[in-house]
Coordinates of C-alpha atoms in Angstrom, one line a residue:
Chain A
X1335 CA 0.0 0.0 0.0
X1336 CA 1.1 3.8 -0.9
X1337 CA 2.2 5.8 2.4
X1338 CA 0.0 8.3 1.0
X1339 CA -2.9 7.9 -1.3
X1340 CA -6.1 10.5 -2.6
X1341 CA -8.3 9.7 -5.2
X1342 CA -8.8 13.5 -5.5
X1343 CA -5.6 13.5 -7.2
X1344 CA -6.5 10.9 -9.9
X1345 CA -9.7 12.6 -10.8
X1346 CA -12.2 10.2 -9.3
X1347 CA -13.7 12.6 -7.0
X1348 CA -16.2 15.4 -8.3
X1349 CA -16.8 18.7 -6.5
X1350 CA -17.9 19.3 -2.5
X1351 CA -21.6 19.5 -2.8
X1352 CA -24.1 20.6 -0.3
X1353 CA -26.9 19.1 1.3
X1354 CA -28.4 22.3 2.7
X1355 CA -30.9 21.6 5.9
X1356 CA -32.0 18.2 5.0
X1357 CA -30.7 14.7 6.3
X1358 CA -29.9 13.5 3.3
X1359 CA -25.8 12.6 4.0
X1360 CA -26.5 9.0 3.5
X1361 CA -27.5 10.1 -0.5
X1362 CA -24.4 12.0 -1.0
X1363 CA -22.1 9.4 0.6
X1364 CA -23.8 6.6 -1.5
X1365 CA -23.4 8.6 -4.6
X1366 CA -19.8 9.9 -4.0
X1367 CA -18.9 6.1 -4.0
X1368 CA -20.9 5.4 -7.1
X1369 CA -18.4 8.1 -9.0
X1370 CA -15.9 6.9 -8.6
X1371 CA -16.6 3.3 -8.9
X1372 CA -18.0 4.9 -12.1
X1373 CA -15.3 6.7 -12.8
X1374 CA -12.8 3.8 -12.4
X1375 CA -15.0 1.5 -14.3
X1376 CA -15.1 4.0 -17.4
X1377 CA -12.8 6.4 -17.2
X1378 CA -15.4 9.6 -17.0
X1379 CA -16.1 11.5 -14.2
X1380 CA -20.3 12.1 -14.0
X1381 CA -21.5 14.3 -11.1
X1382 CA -24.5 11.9 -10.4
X1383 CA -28.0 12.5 -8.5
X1384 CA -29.1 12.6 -5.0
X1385 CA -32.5 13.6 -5.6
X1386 CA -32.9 11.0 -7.5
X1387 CA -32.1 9.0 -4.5
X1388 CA -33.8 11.4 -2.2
X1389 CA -37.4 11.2 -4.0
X1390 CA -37.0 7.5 -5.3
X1391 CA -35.4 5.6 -2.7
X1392 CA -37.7 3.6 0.0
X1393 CA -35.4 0.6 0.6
X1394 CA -35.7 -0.4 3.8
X1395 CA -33.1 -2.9 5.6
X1396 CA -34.7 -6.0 6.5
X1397 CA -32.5 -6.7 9.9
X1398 CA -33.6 -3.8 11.3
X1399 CA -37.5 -2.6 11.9
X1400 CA -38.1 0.9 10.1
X1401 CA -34.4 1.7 8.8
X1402 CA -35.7 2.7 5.9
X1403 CA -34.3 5.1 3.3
X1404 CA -36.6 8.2 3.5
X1405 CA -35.3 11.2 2.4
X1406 CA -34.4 13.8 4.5
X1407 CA -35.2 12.1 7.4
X1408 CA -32.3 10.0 6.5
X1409 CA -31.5 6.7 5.6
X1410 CA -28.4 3.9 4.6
X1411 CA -25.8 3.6 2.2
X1412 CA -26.2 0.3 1.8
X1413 CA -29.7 0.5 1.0
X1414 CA -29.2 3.0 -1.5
X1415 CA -26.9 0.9 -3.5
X1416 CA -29.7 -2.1 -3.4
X1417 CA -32.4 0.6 -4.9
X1418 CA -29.5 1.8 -7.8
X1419 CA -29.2 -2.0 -8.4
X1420 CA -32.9 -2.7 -8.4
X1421 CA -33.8 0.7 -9.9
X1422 CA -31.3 -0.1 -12.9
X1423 CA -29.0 3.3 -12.1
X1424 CA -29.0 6.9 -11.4
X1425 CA -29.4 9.9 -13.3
X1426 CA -27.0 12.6 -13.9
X1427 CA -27.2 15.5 -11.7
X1428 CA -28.2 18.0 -13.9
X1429 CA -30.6 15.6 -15.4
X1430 CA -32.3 15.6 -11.6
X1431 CA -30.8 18.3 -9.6
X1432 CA -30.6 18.8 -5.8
X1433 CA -33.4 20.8 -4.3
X1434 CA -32.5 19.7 -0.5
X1435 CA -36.2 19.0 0.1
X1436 CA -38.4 15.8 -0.2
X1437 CA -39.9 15.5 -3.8
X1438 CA -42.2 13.6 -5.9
X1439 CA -40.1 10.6 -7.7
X1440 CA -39.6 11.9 -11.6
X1441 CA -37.2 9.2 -12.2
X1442 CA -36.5 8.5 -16.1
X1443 CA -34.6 5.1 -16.7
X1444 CA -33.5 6.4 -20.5
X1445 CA -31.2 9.2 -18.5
X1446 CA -29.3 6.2 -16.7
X1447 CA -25.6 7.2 -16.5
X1448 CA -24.2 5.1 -14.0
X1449 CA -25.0 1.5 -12.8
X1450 CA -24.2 -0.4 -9.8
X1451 CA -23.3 -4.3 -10.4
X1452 CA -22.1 -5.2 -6.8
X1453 CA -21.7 -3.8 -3.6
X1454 CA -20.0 -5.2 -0.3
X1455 CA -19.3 -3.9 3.4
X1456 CA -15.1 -3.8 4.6
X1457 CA -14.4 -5.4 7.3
X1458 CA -13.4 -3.4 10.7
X1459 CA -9.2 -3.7 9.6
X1460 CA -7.6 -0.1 9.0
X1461 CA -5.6 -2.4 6.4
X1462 CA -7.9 -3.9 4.4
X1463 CA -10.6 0.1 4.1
X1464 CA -6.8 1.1 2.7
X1465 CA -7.1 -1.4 0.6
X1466 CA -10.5 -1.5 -0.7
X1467 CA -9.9 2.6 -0.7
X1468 CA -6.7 2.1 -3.2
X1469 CA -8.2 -0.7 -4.9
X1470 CA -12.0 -0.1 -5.3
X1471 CA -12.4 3.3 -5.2
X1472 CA -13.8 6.3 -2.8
X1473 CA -16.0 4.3 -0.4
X1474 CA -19.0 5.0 1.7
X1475 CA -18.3 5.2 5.3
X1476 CA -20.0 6.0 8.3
X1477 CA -19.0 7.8 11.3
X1478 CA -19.9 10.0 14.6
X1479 CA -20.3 13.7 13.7
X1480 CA -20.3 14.8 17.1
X1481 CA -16.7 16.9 16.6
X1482 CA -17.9 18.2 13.4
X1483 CA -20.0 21.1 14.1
X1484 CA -17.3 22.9 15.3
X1485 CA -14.4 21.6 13.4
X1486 CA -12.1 24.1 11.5
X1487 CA -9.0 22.3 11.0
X1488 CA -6.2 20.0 11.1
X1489 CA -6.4 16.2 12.0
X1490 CA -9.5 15.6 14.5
X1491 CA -8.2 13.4 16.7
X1492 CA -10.2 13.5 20.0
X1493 CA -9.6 12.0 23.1
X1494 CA -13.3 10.8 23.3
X1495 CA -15.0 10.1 20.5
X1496 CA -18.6 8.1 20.9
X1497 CA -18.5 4.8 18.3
X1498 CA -22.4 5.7 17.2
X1499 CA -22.5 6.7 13.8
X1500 CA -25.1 9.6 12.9
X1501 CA -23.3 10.7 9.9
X1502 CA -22.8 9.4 6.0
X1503 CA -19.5 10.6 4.4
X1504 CA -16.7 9.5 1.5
X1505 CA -13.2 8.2 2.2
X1506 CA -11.7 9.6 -0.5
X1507 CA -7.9 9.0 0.5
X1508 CA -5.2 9.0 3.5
X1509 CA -2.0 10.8 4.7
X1510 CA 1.1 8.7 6.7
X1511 CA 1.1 11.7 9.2
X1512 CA 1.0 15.0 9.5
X1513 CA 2.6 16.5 12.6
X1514 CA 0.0 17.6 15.6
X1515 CA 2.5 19.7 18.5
X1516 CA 0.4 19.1 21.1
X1517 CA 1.2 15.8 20.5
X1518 CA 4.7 16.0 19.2
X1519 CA 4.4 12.9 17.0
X1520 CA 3.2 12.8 13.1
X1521 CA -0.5 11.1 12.9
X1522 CA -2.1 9.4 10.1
X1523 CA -5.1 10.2 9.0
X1524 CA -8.4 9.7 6.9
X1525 CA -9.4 12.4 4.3
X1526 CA -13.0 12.4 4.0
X1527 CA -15.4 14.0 1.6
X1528 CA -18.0 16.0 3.6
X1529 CA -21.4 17.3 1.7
X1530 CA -21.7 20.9 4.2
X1531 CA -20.7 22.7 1.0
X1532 CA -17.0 24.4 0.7
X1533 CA -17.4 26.8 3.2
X1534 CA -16.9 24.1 6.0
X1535 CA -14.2 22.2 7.0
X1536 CA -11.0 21.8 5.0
X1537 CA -12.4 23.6 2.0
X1538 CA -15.3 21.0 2.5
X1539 CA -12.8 18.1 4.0
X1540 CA -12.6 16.7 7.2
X1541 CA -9.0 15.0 8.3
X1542 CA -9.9 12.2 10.8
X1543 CA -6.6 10.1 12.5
X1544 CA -6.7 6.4 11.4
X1545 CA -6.4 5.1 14.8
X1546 CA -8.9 2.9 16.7
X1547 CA -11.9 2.9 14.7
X1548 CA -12.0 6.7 15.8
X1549 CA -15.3 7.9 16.2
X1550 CA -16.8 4.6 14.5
X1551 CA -15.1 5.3 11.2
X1552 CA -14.3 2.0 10.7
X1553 CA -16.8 0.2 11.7
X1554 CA -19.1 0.4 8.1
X1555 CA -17.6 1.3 5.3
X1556 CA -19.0 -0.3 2.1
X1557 CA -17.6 -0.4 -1.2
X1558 CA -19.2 -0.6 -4.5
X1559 CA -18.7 -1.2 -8.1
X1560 CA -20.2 0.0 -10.9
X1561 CA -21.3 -1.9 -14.2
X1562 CA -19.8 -1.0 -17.9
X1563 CA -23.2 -0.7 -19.9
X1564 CA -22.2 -2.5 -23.5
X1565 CA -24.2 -0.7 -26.3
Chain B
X1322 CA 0.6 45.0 23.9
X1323 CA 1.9 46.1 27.5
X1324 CA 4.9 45.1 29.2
X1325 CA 4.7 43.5 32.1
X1326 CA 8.1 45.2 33.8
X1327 CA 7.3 44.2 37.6
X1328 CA 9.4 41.4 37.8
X1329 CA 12.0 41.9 35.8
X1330 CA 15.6 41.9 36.3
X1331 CA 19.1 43.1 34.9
X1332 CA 19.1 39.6 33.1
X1333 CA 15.9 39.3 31.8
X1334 CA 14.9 42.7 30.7
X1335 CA 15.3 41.9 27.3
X1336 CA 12.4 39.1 27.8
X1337 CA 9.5 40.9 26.8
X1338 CA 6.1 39.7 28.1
X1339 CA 3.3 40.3 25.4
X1340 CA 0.1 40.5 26.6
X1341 CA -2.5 40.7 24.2
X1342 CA -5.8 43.1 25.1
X1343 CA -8.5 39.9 24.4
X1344 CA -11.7 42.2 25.4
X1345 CA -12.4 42.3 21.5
X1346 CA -11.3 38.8 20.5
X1347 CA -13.1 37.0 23.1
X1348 CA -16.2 39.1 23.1
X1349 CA -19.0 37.1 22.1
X1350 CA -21.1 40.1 20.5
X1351 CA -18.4 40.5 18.2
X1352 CA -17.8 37.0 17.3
X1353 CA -21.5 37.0 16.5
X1354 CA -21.5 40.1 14.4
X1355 CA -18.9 38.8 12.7
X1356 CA -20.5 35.3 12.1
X1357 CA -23.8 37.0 10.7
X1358 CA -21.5 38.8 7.9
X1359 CA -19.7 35.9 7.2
X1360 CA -22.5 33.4 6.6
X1361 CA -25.2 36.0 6.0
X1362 CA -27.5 34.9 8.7
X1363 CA -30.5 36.7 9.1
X1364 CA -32.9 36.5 12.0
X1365 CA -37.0 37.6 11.5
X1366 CA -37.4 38.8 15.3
X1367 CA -35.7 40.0 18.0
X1368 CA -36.4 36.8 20.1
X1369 CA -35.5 34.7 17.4
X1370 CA -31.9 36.8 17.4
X1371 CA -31.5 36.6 20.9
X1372 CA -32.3 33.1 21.2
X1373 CA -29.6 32.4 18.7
X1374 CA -27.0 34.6 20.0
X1375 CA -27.7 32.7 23.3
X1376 CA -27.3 29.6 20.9
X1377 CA -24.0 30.7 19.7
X1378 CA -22.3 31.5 22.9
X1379 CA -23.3 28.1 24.6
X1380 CA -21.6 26.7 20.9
X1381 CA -18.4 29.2 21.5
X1382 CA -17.8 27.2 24.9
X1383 CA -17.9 24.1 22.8
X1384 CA -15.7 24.5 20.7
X1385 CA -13.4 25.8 23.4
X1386 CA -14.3 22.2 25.0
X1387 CA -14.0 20.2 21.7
X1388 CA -10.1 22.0 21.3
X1389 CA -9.2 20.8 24.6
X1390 CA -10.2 17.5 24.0
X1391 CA -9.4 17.3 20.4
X1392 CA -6.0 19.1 20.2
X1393 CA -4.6 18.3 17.4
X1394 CA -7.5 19.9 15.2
X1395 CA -8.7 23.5 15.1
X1396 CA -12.3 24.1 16.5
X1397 CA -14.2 27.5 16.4
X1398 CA -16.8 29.0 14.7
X1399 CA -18.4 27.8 11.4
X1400 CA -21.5 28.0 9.5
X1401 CA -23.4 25.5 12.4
X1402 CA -22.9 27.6 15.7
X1403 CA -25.7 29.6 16.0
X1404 CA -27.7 26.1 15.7
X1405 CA -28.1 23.8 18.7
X1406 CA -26.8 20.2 18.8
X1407 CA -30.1 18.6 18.4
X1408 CA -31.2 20.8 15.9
X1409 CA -27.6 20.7 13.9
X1410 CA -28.6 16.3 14.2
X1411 CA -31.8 16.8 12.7
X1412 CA -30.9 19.0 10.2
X1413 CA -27.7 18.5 9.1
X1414 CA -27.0 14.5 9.6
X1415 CA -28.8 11.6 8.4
X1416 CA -27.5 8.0 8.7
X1417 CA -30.0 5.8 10.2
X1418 CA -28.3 3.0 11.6
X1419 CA -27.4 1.2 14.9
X1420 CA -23.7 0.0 15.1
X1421 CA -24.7 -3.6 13.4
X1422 CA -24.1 -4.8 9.6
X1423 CA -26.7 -6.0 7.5
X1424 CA -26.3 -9.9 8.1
X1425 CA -26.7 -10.6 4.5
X1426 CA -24.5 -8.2 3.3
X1427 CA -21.8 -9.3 0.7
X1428 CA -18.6 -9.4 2.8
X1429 CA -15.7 -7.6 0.3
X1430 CA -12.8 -10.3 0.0
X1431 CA -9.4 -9.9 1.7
X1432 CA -7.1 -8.0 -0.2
X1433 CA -3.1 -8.3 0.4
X1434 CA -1.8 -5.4 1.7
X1435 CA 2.1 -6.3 1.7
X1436 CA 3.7 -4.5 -1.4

């Protein structure tokens, strides 16, 4: 494995978006992934759809009683990826933009641009997400947000970090260390792909140390990969 | 900047003592202010700006918690503080989950990772 490794820098990763005030991280995470499965699958780059997602999506998971997809009142990754597979695809996203709000489904399948043919969770190895990361593509992750409302800067690495997840994001890449004084030692880290829009964050990034499952990062990441449609 | 002379000696008058006037820096009003302009918040009534300025000074304190305990990261003021932390969870996150995988999902193989 690279010491150092962002997809960001092989063009897999399109721009920060924004979710504005509705719960729909899980669409953006879910959708991130798909891109760059997409992209590494085709060689093209396609900014995909949320809404789509948003309005469409009603998968629920069947281990657990009313964890269903639902808008912006939430919902899974991995559910998402089981209503692009069933659904066929997703649009692009200026073919069904983002209005941050719960919509009527307008779904049309002859705008299908990207396609999922498998999806599969990582196990909880900081080895083998680095791995599936370098290998697969940006995947879907999960973590605790509870540092994030206030976060600025640098390499979050709290002291106490709760292992409930609240929060759907996009490992996009990771960094052998970078050096925190309080600390005096370098620390590796995570880069994630936030959807709060540029204005938050490291120019919309979060830096999260790879150390401990820290704040449940590890603990579901899902990987996906996208189908080559043959003419 | 003042210089804080009281104690100081033949050898260590050349260490000067800076002492920064915080009154601005740490005064909430102004942070506020300033967060308003920045993200061009907007509040309908009085009580709704008051309510949130209470808001943003209980999420100033936070932050100054979240630094201590998160030290290697920079904490402050951003687009979320005048919001509270239940309604910054309702609005802004979305994963529903418990910490449990999906016992059918498709496991992704072991890759090497030497080399």
């Amino acid at each position: 494995l690279p010491e150092d490794f962002d997809w960001r820098d092989k063009g897999a990763v399109t721009g920060v978006k924004d979710q504005g005030s509705c719960g729909s991280c899980w669409s953006f995470s879910a959708t991130g992934a798909l891109e760059g499965a997409h992209f590494l699958a085709t060689g093209n780059l396609e900014s995909l759809s949320e809404q789509q997602l948003v309005d469409c999506d009603n998968v629920c998971d069947p281990e657990e009683q009313g964890a269903c997809d639902a808008g912006c009142n939430g919902g899974l990754m991995n559910n998402a990826f089981q209503y692009i597979l069933q659904s066929g695809g997703v649009q692009r996203e200026k073919d069904y933009p983002y209005t941050g709000r719960d919509g009527k489904c307008h779904f049309d399948k002859s705008k299908i641009v990207a396609s999922v043919s498998n999806f599969s969770v990582v196990s909880l190895d900081e080895d083998q997400i680095a791995a599936n990361l370098v290998h697969n593509g940006p995947l879907a992750v999960a973590i605790n947000a509870v540092y994030m409302q206030t976060y600025i800067g640098g390499v979050s690495c709290p002291y106490i970090c709760g292992k409930h997840q609240d929060h759907g994001v996009l490992l996009v890449g990771y960094g052998a260390g970078e050096y925190a004084p309080i600390r005096l030692k370098k620390k590796p880290f995570w880069i994630i792909k936030n959807s709060w829009g540029e204005n938050w964050g490291e120019n919309g990034y979060y830096k999260i140390c790879r150390v401990r499952n820290i704040c449940g990062v590890d603990s579901m990441v899902s990987t996906v990969a996208a189908a080559i449609s043959t003419p | 900047t003042t210089v804080i002379s009281d104690q100081a000696t033949d050898s260590d008058d050349l260490l000067i003592r800076q002492v920064v006037d915080d009154d601005h820096s740490l005064n909430a009003e102004h942070h506020f202010t300033k967060f308003k302009t920045t993200f061009g918040k907007t509040y309908a009534t009085e009580e709704e700006h008051n309510y949130r300025f209470a808001v943003f000074k209980s999420n100033l304190r936070r932050a100054k918690k979240h630094a201590k305990l998160d030290p290697s990261a920079v904490h402050g003021v951003t687009k979320f503080s005048d919001l509270t932390p239940r309604e910054f969870r309702r609005q802004f996150l979305g994963l529903k989950r418990r910490l449990r995988l999906p016992a059918d999902a498709h496991k992704a193989p072991i890759l090497p990772t030497n080399n």
